[in-house]
């Protein structure tokens, strides 16, 4: 008699990827991340300076090293507002057939720059990263455009809440991570 497995049957083509929480820097774990876009000194600098937020050092774990993944960054995603459903940044995370132990992949740093993203309202904004198997995204979905997954696929999602201040503050905008001061 040959013993049979009693493991649950896997119904998806691959296990879903997951963001590795241990790799998220502590300064990104706050409930709200504050961004002061400019200070009075930044405006008067030549050329003018401003601040942006950097979402870096994030890793994704995919048990199958050969699977191709895509990562999409969204700001204020709202399915009822089609322009907001377009990714503001994307990254391809190609699989590797030469190193089957390479199950962790690093995301490139995403810059939340309100001026570059043409955000004209202060207050709370949601920055979200969605990572999924490249072949698993459902491009025909109208309920979750640009991010819905086909049957049997699951994406990894992580959200950050940003409190954006467009009004000028005294001095310079803070350059403590995740905020970075930039003077082009």
Short mmCIF file of C-alpha atoms in Angstrom, two decimals:
data_model
loop_
_atom_site.label_atom_id
_atom_site.label_comp_id
_atom_site.label_asym_id
_atom_site.label_seq_id
_atom_site.Cartn_x
_atom_site.Cartn_y
_atom_site.Cartn_z
CA UNK A 1 0.00 0.00 0.00
CA UNK A 2 1.36 3.45 -0.97
CA UNK A 3 0.53 6.35 1.36
CA UNK A 4 -1.34 9.22 -0.28
CA UNK A 5 -1.01 12.88 0.49
CA UNK A 6 -3.67 14.53 2.61
CA UNK A 7 -2.51 18.06 1.75
CA UNK A 8 -5.19 20.44 0.54
CA UNK A 9 -5.42 20.71 -3.21
CA UNK A 10 -3.94 23.99 -4.47
CA UNK A 11 -6.58 25.62 -6.68
CA UNK A 12 -4.50 28.52 -7.95
CA UNK A 13 -1.77 28.28 -10.60
CA UNK A 14 0.82 29.56 -8.09
CA UNK A 15 0.89 30.66 -4.52
CA UNK A 16 0.28 34.41 -4.26
CA UNK A 17 3.23 36.75 -3.73
CA UNK A 18 3.46 38.57 -0.42
CA UNK A 19 5.12 41.76 0.68
CA UNK A 20 7.74 40.95 3.29
CA UNK A 21 6.80 43.07 6.34
CA UNK A 22 10.25 42.63 7.90
CA UNK A 23 11.78 44.59 5.02
CA UNK A 24 9.53 47.63 5.43
CA UNK A 25 11.59 50.35 7.10
CA UNK A 26 10.16 51.46 10.48
CA UNK A 27 9.63 55.04 9.23
CA UNK A 28 7.12 53.71 6.65
CA UNK A 29 5.05 51.87 9.28
CA UNK A 30 3.39 54.97 10.74
CA UNK A 31 -0.39 55.16 10.42
CA UNK A 32 0.04 58.38 8.45
CA UNK A 33 3.13 59.68 6.71
CA UNK A 34 3.34 63.47 6.67
CA UNK A 35 4.71 65.40 3.71
CA UNK A 36 5.33 69.12 3.90
CA UNK A 37 5.95 70.01 0.27
CA UNK A 38 7.80 73.32 0.76
CA UNK A 39 9.10 75.67 3.37
CA UNK A 40 9.68 79.41 3.06
CA UNK A 41 13.43 78.81 2.65
CA UNK A 42 12.75 76.25 -0.09
CA UNK A 43 10.78 78.74 -2.17
CA UNK A 44 13.47 81.41 -1.94
CA UNK A 45 16.32 79.00 -2.78
CA UNK A 46 17.78 79.18 -6.27
CA UNK A 47 16.63 76.89 -7.79
CA UNK A 48 13.59 76.35 -5.53
CA UNK A 49 13.58 73.21 -3.39
CA UNK A 50 10.75 70.91 -2.38
CA UNK A 51 10.23 67.63 -0.53
CA UNK A 52 8.87 64.26 -1.62
CA UNK A 53 8.40 60.88 0.08
CA UNK A 54 10.39 57.79 -0.83
CA UNK A 55 8.90 54.33 -0.50
CA UNK A 56 11.97 52.12 -0.69
CA UNK A 57 13.47 48.92 0.67
CA UNK A 58 10.30 46.92 0.00
CA UNK A 59 10.60 43.26 -0.93
CA UNK A 60 8.19 40.73 -2.37
CA UNK A 61 8.38 37.02 -1.70
CA UNK A 62 7.21 34.66 -4.44
CA UNK A 63 7.67 30.94 -3.67
CA UNK A 64 8.23 30.13 -7.36
CA UNK A 65 11.42 31.89 -8.51
CA UNK A 66 10.48 31.39 -12.18
CA UNK A 67 7.22 33.37 -12.03
CA UNK A 68 7.15 36.83 -13.62
CA UNK A 69 5.58 39.49 -11.40
CA UNK A 70 4.39 43.04 -12.04
CA UNK A 71 4.21 45.78 -9.42
CA UNK A 72 1.89 48.77 -9.87
CA UNK A 73 1.80 51.92 -7.75
CA UNK A 74 -1.47 53.86 -7.46
CA UNK A 75 -2.34 57.14 -5.77
CA UNK A 76 -5.94 57.68 -4.61
CA UNK A 77 -7.24 54.69 -6.58
CA UNK A 78 -10.98 55.00 -7.15
CA UNK A 79 -12.75 52.64 -9.61
CA UNK A 80 -15.44 55.28 -10.24
CA UNK A 81 -12.77 57.79 -11.40
CA UNK A 82 -11.05 56.19 -14.41
CA UNK A 83 -7.99 58.50 -14.50
CA UNK A 84 -7.16 57.47 -10.91
CA UNK A 85 -7.05 53.79 -11.93
CA UNK A 86 -3.96 54.26 -14.09
CA UNK A 87 -0.74 53.25 -12.33
CA UNK A 88 1.57 56.17 -11.59
CA UNK A 89 4.54 53.80 -11.67
CA UNK A 90 5.15 50.17 -12.55
CA UNK A 91 7.93 47.62 -12.36
CA UNK A 92 8.56 44.24 -13.92
CA UNK A 93 9.98 41.60 -11.60
CA UNK A 94 11.10 38.85 -13.95
CA UNK A 95 11.46 35.27 -12.84
CA UNK A 96 14.84 33.54 -12.82
CA UNK A 97 15.31 30.02 -14.17
CA UNK A 98 19.04 30.07 -13.29
CA UNK A 99 18.59 30.54 -9.54
CA UNK A 100 15.55 28.74 -8.16
CA UNK A 101 16.36 29.95 -4.63
CA UNK A 102 15.74 33.58 -5.64
CA UNK A 103 12.27 33.78 -4.10
CA UNK A 104 12.60 37.35 -2.80
CA UNK A 105 12.63 40.32 -5.16
CA UNK A 106 13.19 43.97 -4.36
CA UNK A 107 10.92 46.75 -5.55
CA UNK A 108 12.49 49.91 -6.88
CA UNK A 109 11.95 53.01 -4.77
CA UNK A 110 8.70 54.84 -5.50
CA UNK A 111 8.78 58.64 -5.18
CA UNK A 112 5.60 60.36 -4.03
CA UNK A 113 6.20 63.85 -5.42
CA UNK A 114 2.97 65.85 -5.24
CA UNK A 115 4.16 68.39 -7.82
CA UNK A 116 5.26 65.72 -10.28
CA UNK A 117 2.02 63.77 -9.76
CA UNK A 118 0.04 67.02 -10.24
CA UNK A 119 -1.73 66.70 -6.89
CA UNK A 120 -3.30 70.06 -6.10
CA UNK A 121 -5.25 69.23 -2.93
CA UNK A 122 -3.75 68.79 0.50
CA UNK A 123 -5.02 66.35 3.07
CA UNK A 124 -5.04 62.57 3.11
CA UNK A 125 -3.96 60.59 0.03
CA UNK A 126 -3.60 56.82 -0.30
CA UNK A 127 -0.49 55.39 -1.94
CA UNK A 128 -0.85 51.73 -2.81
CA UNK A 129 1.37 49.06 -4.32
CA UNK A 130 -0.18 46.01 -5.98
CA UNK A 131 2.03 43.04 -6.92
CA UNK A 132 0.78 40.05 -8.82
CA UNK A 133 1.72 37.39 -11.31
CA UNK A 134 2.04 39.03 -14.73
CA UNK A 135 -0.27 36.54 -16.43
CA UNK A 136 -2.80 36.82 -13.60
CA UNK A 137 -3.93 40.41 -14.15
CA UNK A 138 -7.38 40.71 -15.75
CA UNK A 139 -7.11 43.56 -18.27
CA UNK A 140 -10.82 43.30 -19.14
CA UNK A 141 -12.09 44.04 -15.62
CA UNK A 142 -14.35 47.05 -15.24
CA UNK A 143 -14.83 46.68 -11.48
CA UNK A 144 -11.14 47.11 -10.59
CA UNK A 145 -9.43 48.45 -13.73
CA UNK A 146 -5.67 47.90 -13.99
CA UNK A 147 -5.48 45.74 -10.85
CA UNK A 148 -8.12 43.00 -10.89
CA UNK A 149 -6.87 39.43 -10.95
CA UNK A 150 -8.15 36.52 -13.02
CA UNK A 151 -9.88 33.61 -11.31
CA UNK A 152 -7.34 31.59 -9.30
CA UNK A 153 -4.78 34.42 -8.96
CA UNK A 154 -4.22 36.67 -5.97
CA UNK A 155 -2.22 39.87 -5.68
CA UNK A 156 -0.32 41.32 -2.76
CA UNK A 157 -1.48 44.82 -1.77
CA UNK A 158 -0.05 47.34 0.65
CA UNK A 159 -1.39 50.83 1.40
CA UNK A 160 0.26 53.91 2.86
CA UNK A 161 -1.68 56.97 4.00
CA UNK A 162 -0.03 60.31 3.27
CA UNK A 163 -1.04 63.57 4.94
CA UNK A 164 0.00 66.13 2.34
CA UNK A 165 0.55 69.76 3.33
CA UNK A 166 0.75 72.11 0.35
CA UNK A 167 0.90 75.27 2.45
CA UNK A 168 4.35 76.68 3.14
CA UNK A 169 5.92 76.11 6.53
CA UNK A 170 8.65 78.21 8.18
CA UNK A 171 12.21 77.17 7.31
CA UNK A 172 12.73 74.17 5.05
CA UNK A 173 10.68 71.07 4.49
CA UNK A 174 11.93 68.23 6.72
CA UNK A 175 14.42 65.87 5.13
CA UNK A 176 13.99 62.98 7.56
CA UNK A 177 13.03 59.68 5.96
CA UNK A 178 10.75 58.97 4.26
CA UNK A 179 10.72 62.69 3.38
CA UNK A 180 13.60 63.90 1.23
CA UNK A 181 14.47 67.47 0.33
CA UNK A 182 15.34 68.02 -3.31
CA UNK A 183 17.01 71.08 -4.78
CA UNK A 184 17.39 70.50 -8.52
#
